[in-house]
Coordinates of C-alpha atoms in Angstrom, one line a residue:
M575 CA -0.2 0.3 -0.3
T576 CA 3.1 2.2 -0.3
H577 CA 2.2 3.6 -3.7
L578 CA -2.2 3.6 -4.4
A579 CA -3.1 3.6 -7.8
K580 CA -4.8 6.3 -9.0
D581 CA -6.3 7.9 -12.3
P582 CA -4.4 11.2 -13.2
D583 CA -7.7 13.0 -13.1
W584 CA -8.5 12.2 -9.3
W585 CA -7.5 15.8 -8.2
R586 CA -10.5 17.2 -9.8
G587 CA -13.5 17.8 -7.7
A588 CA -11.4 15.9 -4.8
V589 CA -12.4 16.8 -1.2
I590 CA -9.4 17.3 0.9
Y591 CA -9.7 17.4 4.3
Q592 CA -6.1 19.3 6.3
I593 CA -4.4 18.2 9.7
Y594 CA -2.5 20.0 12.0
P595 CA -0.7 17.7 13.1
R596 CA 0.2 18.8 16.7
S597 CA -3.3 19.9 17.5
Y598 CA -4.7 16.5 16.1
Q599 CA -4.2 13.3 18.8
D600 CA -1.6 13.1 20.9
S601 CA -0.2 9.6 21.0
N602 CA 3.0 9.7 23.4
G603 CA 1.5 11.8 26.0
D604 CA 3.4 15.2 25.2
G605 CA 0.6 17.6 24.8
V606 CA 1.7 17.0 21.6
G607 CA -0.1 16.2 18.3
D608 CA 1.9 13.6 16.1
L609 CA 2.5 11.3 14.0
L610 CA 1.3 8.2 15.2
G611 CA -1.5 10.1 16.4
I612 CA -2.5 10.6 13.0
V613 CA -2.7 6.8 12.6
R614 CA -4.8 6.2 15.1
R615 CA -7.8 8.8 13.5
L616 CA -7.6 7.8 9.5
P617 CA -10.7 5.5 10.2
Y618 CA -12.7 8.8 11.9
I619 CA -11.7 11.0 8.8
A620 CA -12.4 7.7 6.3
S621 CA -15.6 8.2 7.5
L622 CA -16.7 11.4 6.6
G623 CA -15.9 10.7 2.9
V624 CA -12.9 12.1 2.0
D625 CA -10.6 11.1 -0.7
A626 CA -7.4 12.8 0.4
V627 CA -5.2 14.8 3.7
W628 CA -3.3 17.1 3.6
I629 CA -0.7 17.3 6.8
S630 CA 0.2 20.4 7.7
P631 CA 4.8 20.1 8.0
F632 CA 6.6 17.4 10.2
F633 CA 9.8 18.6 9.0
T634 CA 12.7 18.1 11.1
S635 CA 12.5 21.9 12.9
P636 CA 13.0 24.6 15.5
M637 CA 9.4 25.6 14.9
K638 CA 9.9 28.9 15.2
D639 CA 7.3 29.2 13.0
F640 CA 5.4 26.1 14.3
G641 CA 7.0 24.0 11.1
Y642 CA 7.1 25.7 8.3
D643 CA 10.9 27.0 9.1
V644 CA 12.4 23.8 7.8
A645 CA 15.8 23.0 8.8
D646 CA 15.4 19.0 7.1
Y647 CA 12.7 18.7 4.2
C648 CA 13.5 14.8 4.2
D649 CA 13.4 13.8 7.7
V650 CA 11.1 13.8 10.7
D651 CA 10.8 16.1 13.9
P652 CA 11.2 14.5 17.2
M653 CA 8.6 16.2 18.7
F654 CA 6.4 14.0 15.7
G655 CA 8.1 10.6 15.5
T656 CA 10.2 9.8 12.6
L657 CA 9.7 8.3 9.2
A658 CA 9.2 4.9 10.5
D659 CA 5.6 6.6 11.9
F660 CA 5.0 8.7 8.0
D661 CA 5.3 5.9 6.8
A662 CA 2.6 4.4 8.8
V663 CA 0.8 7.0 8.0
I664 CA 0.7 6.5 4.9
E665 CA 0.3 2.6 5.0
T666 CA -2.9 2.7 6.5
A667 CA -4.4 6.0 5.1
H668 CA -3.8 3.9 1.6
A669 CA -5.3 1.0 3.0
L670 CA -8.6 3.4 3.6
G671 CA -8.3 4.2 0.4
I672 CA -7.5 8.2 1.3
K673 CA -4.5 9.8 -0.7
V674 CA -1.7 11.4 1.1
M675 CA -0.7 15.1 0.4
I676 CA 2.4 17.3 2.6
D677 CA 2.8 20.8 2.6
L678 CA 6.2 21.9 1.1
V679 CA 7.4 25.1 2.4
L680 CA 10.0 25.3 -0.4
S681 CA 9.8 29.1 -1.0
H682 CA 12.0 29.6 2.5
T683 CA 14.0 27.3 5.3
S684 CA 14.7 27.5 8.6
D685 CA 18.1 29.4 8.9
Q686 CA 19.3 25.9 11.0
H687 CA 18.8 24.5 7.6
P688 CA 23.3 22.7 6.8
W689 CA 22.2 25.2 3.4
F690 CA 21.9 28.8 4.7
K691 CA 24.5 28.0 7.6
E692 CA 26.8 26.9 4.4
S693 CA 25.8 29.5 2.3
R694 CA 25.7 32.6 4.5
A695 CA 29.6 31.4 6.1
S696 CA 31.2 33.2 2.9
R697 CA 30.5 35.4 0.0
D698 CA 32.7 32.1 -2.5
N699 CA 30.7 29.0 -1.0
A700 CA 29.4 26.2 -3.1
K701 CA 25.5 27.3 -1.8
A702 CA 26.9 31.3 -1.5
D703 CA 23.7 32.4 -4.5
W704 CA 21.2 29.8 -2.9
Y705 CA 19.3 32.1 -1.0
V706 CA 18.3 36.0 -0.9
W707 CA 21.7 38.5 -0.4
A708 CA 21.9 41.5 -1.5
E709 CA 24.8 44.6 -0.2
A710 CA 23.5 47.6 2.1
N711 CA 22.7 50.1 0.8
P712 CA 25.2 53.9 0.6
D713 CA 24.5 55.0 4.0
G714 CA 23.8 51.6 5.2
T715 CA 19.9 51.2 5.0
P716 CA 18.4 47.7 3.0
P717 CA 18.3 47.7 -0.4
N718 CA 14.7 48.4 -1.0
N719 CA 12.0 48.9 0.9
W720 CA 10.3 45.4 0.8
L721 CA 8.3 44.4 4.0
S722 CA 7.7 40.9 5.9
I723 CA 4.4 39.2 6.5
F724 CA 5.3 39.4 10.4
G725 CA 6.2 42.7 10.3
G726 CA 8.9 44.8 9.7
S727 CA 11.8 45.1 6.6
A728 CA 12.3 42.1 4.7
W729 CA 15.7 42.0 4.9
Q730 CA 18.3 41.2 8.0
W731 CA 21.1 41.8 8.1
D732 CA 24.2 39.5 8.8
G733 CA 28.2 40.7 10.4
G734 CA 29.7 38.1 8.9
R735 CA 28.5 38.3 5.0
M736 CA 28.6 42.2 5.5
Q737 CA 25.1 41.5 3.8
Y738 CA 21.2 41.6 3.9
Y739 CA 19.2 38.2 4.0
L740 CA 16.2 38.1 2.6
H741 CA 12.7 37.0 4.5
N742 CA 9.1 37.5 3.8
F743 CA 8.0 36.1 7.1
L744 CA 10.9 35.5 9.9
T745 CA 14.1 36.6 10.4
S746 CA 14.5 33.4 11.0
Q747 CA 13.4 32.3 7.9
P748 CA 15.7 33.1 4.5
D749 CA 14.5 33.1 1.1
L750 CA 16.0 30.9 -1.1
N751 CA 17.4 31.7 -4.6
F752 CA 15.0 31.0 -7.1
H753 CA 16.3 32.1 -9.7
E754 CA 19.8 29.9 -8.9
P755 CA 19.0 26.6 -10.8
E756 CA 20.8 24.4 -8.2
V757 CA 18.2 25.6 -6.0
H758 CA 15.8 24.0 -8.7
D759 CA 17.6 20.6 -8.1
A760 CA 17.3 20.3 -4.6
L761 CA 13.8 21.5 -3.9
L762 CA 12.9 18.8 -7.1
D763 CA 14.5 16.2 -5.3
V764 CA 12.8 17.2 -2.3
A765 CA 9.7 16.6 -4.0
R766 CA 11.0 12.9 -5.3
F767 CA 12.0 11.4 -2.0
W768 CA 8.6 12.0 -0.8
L769 CA 7.4 11.0 -3.5
E770 CA 9.2 7.9 -3.4
R771 CA 8.1 6.8 0.1
G772 CA 4.1 6.9 -1.3
V773 CA 2.7 11.1 -0.8
D774 CA 0.4 11.4 -3.6
G775 CA 1.0 14.9 -3.6
F776 CA 1.3 17.8 -2.0
R777 CA -0.1 22.1 -0.6
L778 CA 2.5 24.0 -1.7
D779 CA 2.8 26.8 0.9
T780 CA 3.6 30.6 -0.5
I781 CA 3.5 29.9 -4.0
N782 CA 3.9 33.1 -5.5
F783 CA 6.9 33.8 -3.4
Y784 CA 9.3 31.7 -4.8
T785 CA 10.5 33.9 -6.7
H786 CA 11.9 37.8 -6.6
D787 CA 13.0 40.5 -8.9
K788 CA 16.2 39.7 -9.8
E789 CA 16.6 43.6 -9.7
L790 CA 15.3 44.0 -6.1
R791 CA 13.4 46.9 -7.9
N792 CA 11.2 48.8 -4.8
N793 CA 8.1 47.5 -4.7
P794 CA 5.0 51.4 -5.6
P795 CA 2.4 52.7 -2.7
L796 CA -0.6 51.4 -2.7
D797 CA -3.7 53.2 -2.8
P798 CA -5.3 53.1 0.1
A799 CA -8.6 52.4 -1.9
L800 CA -7.2 49.2 -3.0
R801 CA -6.2 47.6 0.5
T802 CA -7.8 44.8 1.5
S803 CA -6.7 42.7 4.7
R804 CA -7.3 39.0 3.1
T805 CA -3.9 37.8 3.1
A806 CA -2.7 40.1 6.1
P807 CA -4.7 42.2 9.0
A808 CA -5.9 45.7 7.8
V809 CA -3.4 46.2 10.9
N810 CA 0.1 45.2 8.9
P811 CA 1.9 48.0 6.6
Y812 CA 2.7 45.2 4.3
N813 CA -1.0 46.1 2.7
W814 CA 0.4 49.1 1.8
Q815 CA 2.4 48.4 -0.9
E816 CA 1.7 46.8 -4.7
H817 CA 3.9 43.4 -4.1
L818 CA 5.0 43.8 -7.9
Y819 CA 8.6 42.5 -7.4
D820 CA 8.7 40.7 -3.9
K821 CA 6.9 37.9 -4.9
S822 CA 4.4 36.8 -8.5
R823 CA 7.2 36.8 -10.5
P824 CA 6.4 35.5 -13.7
E825 CA 10.5 33.2 -13.7
N826 CA 7.9 31.3 -10.8
L827 CA 5.8 29.3 -14.0
I828 CA 9.6 28.0 -14.8
F829 CA 10.2 25.9 -11.4
L830 CA 6.8 25.2 -11.6
K831 CA 6.5 23.3 -15.0
K832 CA 10.2 21.2 -13.4
L833 CA 7.5 20.0 -10.2
R834 CA 4.8 19.2 -12.5
A835 CA 7.4 17.1 -14.3
V836 CA 8.8 15.2 -11.5
M837 CA 5.1 14.7 -10.0
K838 CA 3.4 12.8 -13.0
P839 CA 5.0 10.0 -13.2
F840 CA 3.8 9.3 -9.7
N841 CA -0.3 10.9 -10.8
A842 CA -0.1 13.3 -8.1
A843 CA -1.7 16.2 -7.6
A844 CA -0.5 19.9 -5.6
V845 CA -2.4 22.7 -4.4
G846 CA -1.0 25.8 -4.7
E847 CA -1.3 28.7 -2.0
V848 CA -2.2 32.1 -3.6
G849 CA -1.1 34.8 -1.6
D850 CA -1.9 37.7 -3.2
E851 CA -4.7 40.8 -2.3
Q852 CA -5.1 42.5 -5.3
R853 CA -4.7 39.5 -7.9
G854 CA -5.4 36.3 -6.1
L855 CA -7.5 34.9 -9.2
E856 CA -5.8 35.5 -11.8
I857 CA -2.3 34.7 -10.2
L858 CA -4.3 31.3 -9.7
G859 CA -5.8 30.9 -13.0
E860 CA -1.6 31.7 -14.8
Y861 CA -0.7 28.6 -12.6
T862 CA -2.5 26.0 -12.9
A863 CA -3.2 26.8 -16.8
G864 CA -2.8 23.6 -19.3
D865 CA -1.7 20.5 -18.0
D866 CA 1.9 21.2 -17.3
L867 CA 1.8 23.4 -14.3
M868 CA 0.3 22.6 -10.6
Q869 CA -3.3 20.7 -10.7
M870 CA -5.5 23.9 -8.6
C871 CA -4.8 26.2 -6.1
Y872 CA -6.2 28.6 -3.9
A873 CA -6.7 32.2 -3.5
F874 CA -8.4 34.7 -0.4
E875 CA -11.6 35.1 -1.4
L876 CA -13.6 32.6 0.7
L877 CA -10.8 32.4 2.9
S878 CA -11.2 35.5 4.5
G879 CA -13.7 38.9 5.2
D880 CA -17.4 39.1 5.8
Q881 CA -19.6 36.3 5.6
P882 CA -20.2 36.3 1.9
T883 CA -23.5 36.6 0.5
A884 CA -25.2 35.1 -3.3
G885 CA -24.1 38.4 -4.7
Y886 CA -20.4 38.3 -3.6
V887 CA -20.0 34.0 -4.4
A888 CA -20.7 35.0 -7.9
E889 CA -18.8 37.8 -8.7
V890 CA -15.9 35.9 -7.3
M891 CA -17.0 32.6 -10.0
A892 CA -17.4 34.6 -12.2
K893 CA -14.2 36.4 -11.8
V894 CA -12.7 33.2 -11.7
E895 CA -14.6 32.4 -14.8
E896 CA -13.1 35.3 -16.7
V897 CA -9.8 34.5 -15.6
A898 CA -9.3 30.8 -14.7
A899 CA -10.6 29.1 -17.9
D900 CA -8.3 26.7 -18.3
G901 CA -7.2 26.8 -14.7
W902 CA -8.7 25.0 -11.2
A903 CA -9.4 26.8 -8.1
C904 CA -9.6 24.6 -4.7
W905 CA -12.1 26.6 -2.2
A906 CA -12.0 26.5 1.7
Y907 CA -13.5 28.9 3.7
S908 CA -11.6 27.5 6.8
N909 CA -7.5 26.9 7.9
H910 CA -5.1 26.8 9.9
D911 CA -4.5 30.3 9.3
V912 CA -7.6 32.1 9.1
T913 CA -10.2 32.7 11.7
R914 CA -12.6 29.4 12.0
H915 CA -15.3 30.3 9.4
A916 CA -18.2 29.9 12.0
T917 CA -16.7 33.2 14.0
R918 CA -15.6 34.9 11.3
W919 CA -18.8 34.8 9.2
Q920 CA -20.7 34.5 12.8
L921 CA -22.9 31.7 11.5
T922 CA -26.0 30.2 12.7
P923 CA -26.3 26.6 12.6
P924 CA -28.8 26.3 9.4
A925 CA -26.1 28.9 7.8
L926 CA -22.9 26.8 8.6
R927 CA -25.0 23.3 6.6
G928 CA -26.1 25.8 3.4
F929 CA -22.0 26.9 3.2
T930 CA -21.1 22.7 3.6
T931 CA -23.1 22.5 0.5
L932 CA -22.7 25.0 -1.5
M933 CA -18.7 24.0 -1.2
M934 CA -19.8 20.9 -2.4
C935 CA -22.0 22.0 -5.4
L936 CA -19.1 24.4 -6.5
K937 CA -17.2 23.8 -9.1
G938 CA -13.3 23.6 -8.1
S939 CA -12.4 21.2 -5.7
A940 CA -12.9 21.7 -2.0
C941 CA -10.4 21.6 1.6
I942 CA -11.9 21.1 5.0
Y943 CA -10.0 22.5 8.7
Q944 CA -10.5 19.7 11.2
G945 CA -13.2 20.3 13.2
E946 CA -14.7 22.7 10.7
E947 CA -16.8 19.3 10.6
L948 CA -17.8 19.9 13.9
G949 CA -18.8 23.9 13.5
L950 CA -16.0 24.5 16.2
P951 CA -15.8 28.4 17.0
E952 CA -12.0 30.8 16.9
A953 CA -11.1 29.8 20.6
E954 CA -10.0 32.8 22.7
V955 CA -6.5 32.4 23.5
G956 CA -4.9 34.8 26.0
F957 CA -2.1 36.5 25.8
D958 CA 0.0 34.2 28.2
D959 CA -0.7 31.3 26.4
L960 CA -0.1 33.0 23.2
Q961 CA 2.4 30.8 20.4
D962 CA 1.8 31.9 17.5
P963 CA 4.3 34.9 16.5
Y964 CA 2.4 36.6 14.2
G965 CA 0.1 37.2 17.6
I966 CA 3.4 38.1 19.5
E967 CA 4.1 41.0 17.1
F968 CA 0.8 42.6 15.7
W969 CA -1.7 42.0 19.8
P970 CA -4.5 42.9 20.6
E971 CA -5.2 44.4 17.3
F972 CA -4.6 41.1 15.7
K973 CA -4.8 37.6 18.0
G974 CA -2.8 36.0 16.1
R975 CA -3.7 32.4 14.4
D976 CA -3.2 30.4 17.9
G977 CA -7.3 30.4 17.7
C978 CA -8.1 27.6 14.8
R979 CA -5.0 25.6 15.9
T980 CA -6.1 24.8 19.1
P981 CA -6.2 21.5 20.2
M982 CA -9.1 18.3 18.1
V983 CA -11.5 17.9 21.0
W984 CA -12.5 13.7 20.4
E985 CA -14.1 13.4 23.9
R986 CA -16.8 15.4 26.7
S987 CA -15.1 14.0 29.4
N988 CA -11.4 14.4 29.4
A989 CA -10.1 18.0 30.0
S990 CA -7.8 17.6 26.7
G991 CA -11.1 16.3 24.8
G992 CA -9.7 12.9 24.5
F993 CA -6.2 15.1 22.3
S994 CA -4.0 13.7 24.8
T995 CA -2.9 12.3 28.5
A996 CA -0.8 15.4 29.3
P997 CA -1.3 17.5 32.9
R998 CA -1.7 20.6 29.9
T999 CA -1.2 20.4 26.2
W1000 CA 0.5 22.8 23.8
L1001 CA -2.4 25.3 23.3
P1002 CA -5.0 24.7 25.7
V1003 CA -8.2 23.1 24.6
P1004 CA -11.3 25.8 25.4
G1005 CA -14.0 24.1 28.3
E1006 CA -16.5 24.9 25.1
H1007 CA -15.5 22.4 22.0
L1008 CA -15.8 19.9 24.2
A1009 CA -19.7 19.5 23.7
L1010 CA -18.6 20.3 20.5
S1011 CA -16.1 16.8 20.4
V1012 CA -16.7 13.5 17.6
E1013 CA -18.4 11.7 20.8
A1014 CA -20.9 13.9 20.9
A1015 CA -21.8 14.7 17.2
E1016 CA -21.5 11.6 16.6
A1017 CA -24.1 11.3 19.1
D1018 CA -26.4 14.2 17.9
P1019 CA -28.5 12.6 14.3
G1020 CA -28.3 17.0 13.5
A1021 CA -25.1 17.7 14.0
L1022 CA -23.2 19.2 11.8
I1023 CA -21.1 16.8 11.0
H1024 CA -23.2 14.6 9.5
H1025 CA -24.6 17.2 7.0
Y1026 CA -20.8 17.4 6.8
R1027 CA -20.8 13.3 5.4
R1028 CA -24.0 13.3 3.2
A1029 CA -22.7 16.9 1.1
I1030 CA -19.5 14.6 0.3
A1031 CA -21.6 12.2 -0.9
L1032 CA -23.6 13.9 -2.9
R1033 CA -21.0 15.3 -4.8
H1034 CA -18.9 11.9 -4.9
A1035 CA -21.9 10.2 -6.1
H1036 CA -22.6 13.1 -9.2
P1037 CA -19.6 13.5 -12.1
A1038 CA -21.5 16.8 -13.2
L1039 CA -20.4 18.1 -9.5
M1040 CA -16.9 16.1 -9.3
K1041 CA -15.8 17.8 -12.6
G1042 CA -18.5 20.0 -14.3
T1043 CA -18.7 22.8 -15.9
L1044 CA -20.6 25.8 -14.0
E1045 CA -23.1 27.3 -16.2
A1046 CA -26.3 29.9 -15.6
L1047 CA -24.9 31.7 -13.1
A1048 CA -27.6 34.5 -11.2
V1049 CA -28.2 35.7 -8.4
E1050 CA -32.1 36.9 -7.3
G1051 CA -31.9 38.9 -4.0
N1052 CA -30.6 36.0 -1.6
V1053 CA -30.9 33.7 -3.9
L1054 CA -27.0 32.2 -5.7
S1055 CA -28.1 29.6 -8.4
F1056 CA -25.4 27.9 -10.9
T1057 CA -26.4 24.7 -13.3
R1058 CA -23.6 22.5 -13.4
R1059 CA -22.4 20.0 -17.2
H1060 CA -20.7 17.7 -17.5
A1061 CA -20.9 14.6 -19.7
G1062 CA -23.7 13.8 -20.4
E1063 CA -25.2 14.8 -16.7
E1064 CA -26.8 18.4 -15.4
I1065 CA -27.6 19.4 -12.5
F1066 CA -29.4 23.2 -11.4
F1067 CA -28.3 23.8 -7.6
A1068 CA -29.4 27.1 -5.6
L1069 CA -29.4 28.3 -2.2
N1070 CA -31.0 31.2 -0.6
M1071 CA -28.3 32.6 1.7
G1072 CA -30.8 34.8 3.5
E1073 CA -32.5 34.8 6.9
A1074 CA -35.5 35.4 5.1
P1075 CA -38.0 32.2 3.2
V1076 CA -38.0 33.3 -0.9
T1077 CA -40.2 31.4 -3.9
I1078 CA -37.8 31.4 -7.3
T1079 CA -38.9 29.8 -10.0
P1080 CA -37.0 26.8 -11.3
P1081 CA -35.9 26.2 -14.8
A1082 CA -38.3 25.0 -17.7
G1083 CA -38.2 20.9 -18.0
D1084 CA -38.3 17.7 -16.5
W1085 CA -36.5 17.4 -13.1
T1086 CA -35.8 14.7 -10.4
W1087 CA -35.5 16.3 -7.1
L1088 CA -32.1 15.6 -5.6
G1089 CA -30.2 16.3 -2.3
A1090 CA -34.2 15.4 0.8
E1091 CA -31.0 14.5 2.9
L1092 CA -29.6 17.3 2.6
N1093 CA -33.0 19.5 3.2
S1094 CA -33.3 20.8 -0.8
A1095 CA -36.1 21.6 -1.6
H1096 CA -39.1 20.6 -4.4
P1097 CA -40.7 22.2 -6.9
G1098 CA -44.3 22.5 -4.9
A1099 CA -47.8 22.5 -6.5
D1100 CA -47.6 25.3 -8.1
G1101 CA -44.7 24.7 -10.1
K1102 CA -42.3 27.0 -7.6
V1103 CA -39.5 26.3 -5.2
H1104 CA -40.7 27.5 -1.4
L1105 CA -36.7 27.9 0.0
G1106 CA -36.3 28.7 3.7
H1107 CA -33.6 30.6 5.2
W1108 CA -30.2 28.7 4.4
Q1109 CA -32.0 26.1 2.8
P1110 CA -30.6 24.8 -1.1
C1111 CA -33.0 23.5 -3.8
I1112 CA -30.7 20.6 -6.2
M1113 CA -32.0 18.9 -8.9
L1114 CA -31.0 16.9 -11.6
R1115 CA -32.5 16.8 -15.5
A1116 CA -34.4 13.5 -15.7
K1117 CA -32.4 12.0 -19.9
A1118 CA -34.5 11.7 -22.3
R1119 CA -36.4 8.5 -22.5
A1120 CA -35.3 6.2 -25.6

């Protein structure tokens, strides 16, 4: 079961479950989740009906950014276990029919990585140019005005080389130099190492940050009217620049094509994280066009901001059709970097179910973040318990990412929700989460988890929902509607995204009602569909009789 036989197109329409390993299941009582904990819980994940898991980084790391600062790409940090434990994850997942995607952080390493230690040792060693080094300005200031997402300048002075190095994130996360072919080769070898070990694909962290402008030109200021807080909080001056030169450079495509070629013999797939305030969907389109780049990417249109209206969702989908018609999106509402959507959008239980149904009917693939199937709200983490350097830097205006990273809750009765036997866990388990544990949800027929299972099953039952086109996109008041088509199958979908009941007229034709298990409404005696708040209408066009 090391290598799973799979269709090259398996990723199209796939449902991917994200595991944040520190917080999923602790198997050894040290208060931190680990790989053997994941092995224990894989049958639960399989019960959801998902196609794949994405596991956030578990590589050797000093953990300044909780594993997104890699010190060895080809080994497991002892905190999470061993390579043998990872092999057990692969074997168990594959035996359950689940594909495994791992989180590759290729834009930067830890400053503890041997590559960086060698690079900073002198200006003329074999790896001197593997990172982005630059001379100071004549007055000693950094080479240009680029900013770090985590605060301050993106340049850090190194007294050994008497030069600055680039870091888009923490100062302990130096950026690799993608203008150096040897860096490409080394990173492609990393991908091969894990593919040969049995992984089915990758989640690519900060995919548009890989390549920087070789001339190190200054970013222009951004018109204040255009500032948003999709990928960085409003309190962060990073939002004040138009990021033309520090990321999203056209040369990035060179590396992505090489990576796709390495993945192809394994039928592996990748989903890239596109972090860009202004051009996220355009970049998504660029990076997933054709069949020689990445299979799918996600941007932050549904991962941030206020509760989406029917009009906003239609606007995003129309934009995707415009700028990424030849590409493929992957949609997510929550992940390890953003406030959980139950809280971010202040959702009622019907609204939570409505958004779940919507995700499984949209064109694209889907990512679910651990605990969202339980309806977990964002946890309140006090400053004294805070671990995230991002939150510590911008507290209290931005409280960081720890509120969505608290441990998964499995049992009602245990102080740590069945996550650990340790007296203290790496982040506290919120008391209000215990009543929403897996144990409690499984015993409650009305719990959200059952709705997730039914919505995922509906998607898998219909090729039009997995792979089809999205057409006839329309908005009428709070009702979003569209049609999905694939290989002769046609599905009409509508969702009332408001609190008041509404009446719609379905398209003419001979339709079969779908989704009763998802509270889907069907036409009444008057031929109209009466939708309650957050109620969908899902219908399959009946095949013409011979």
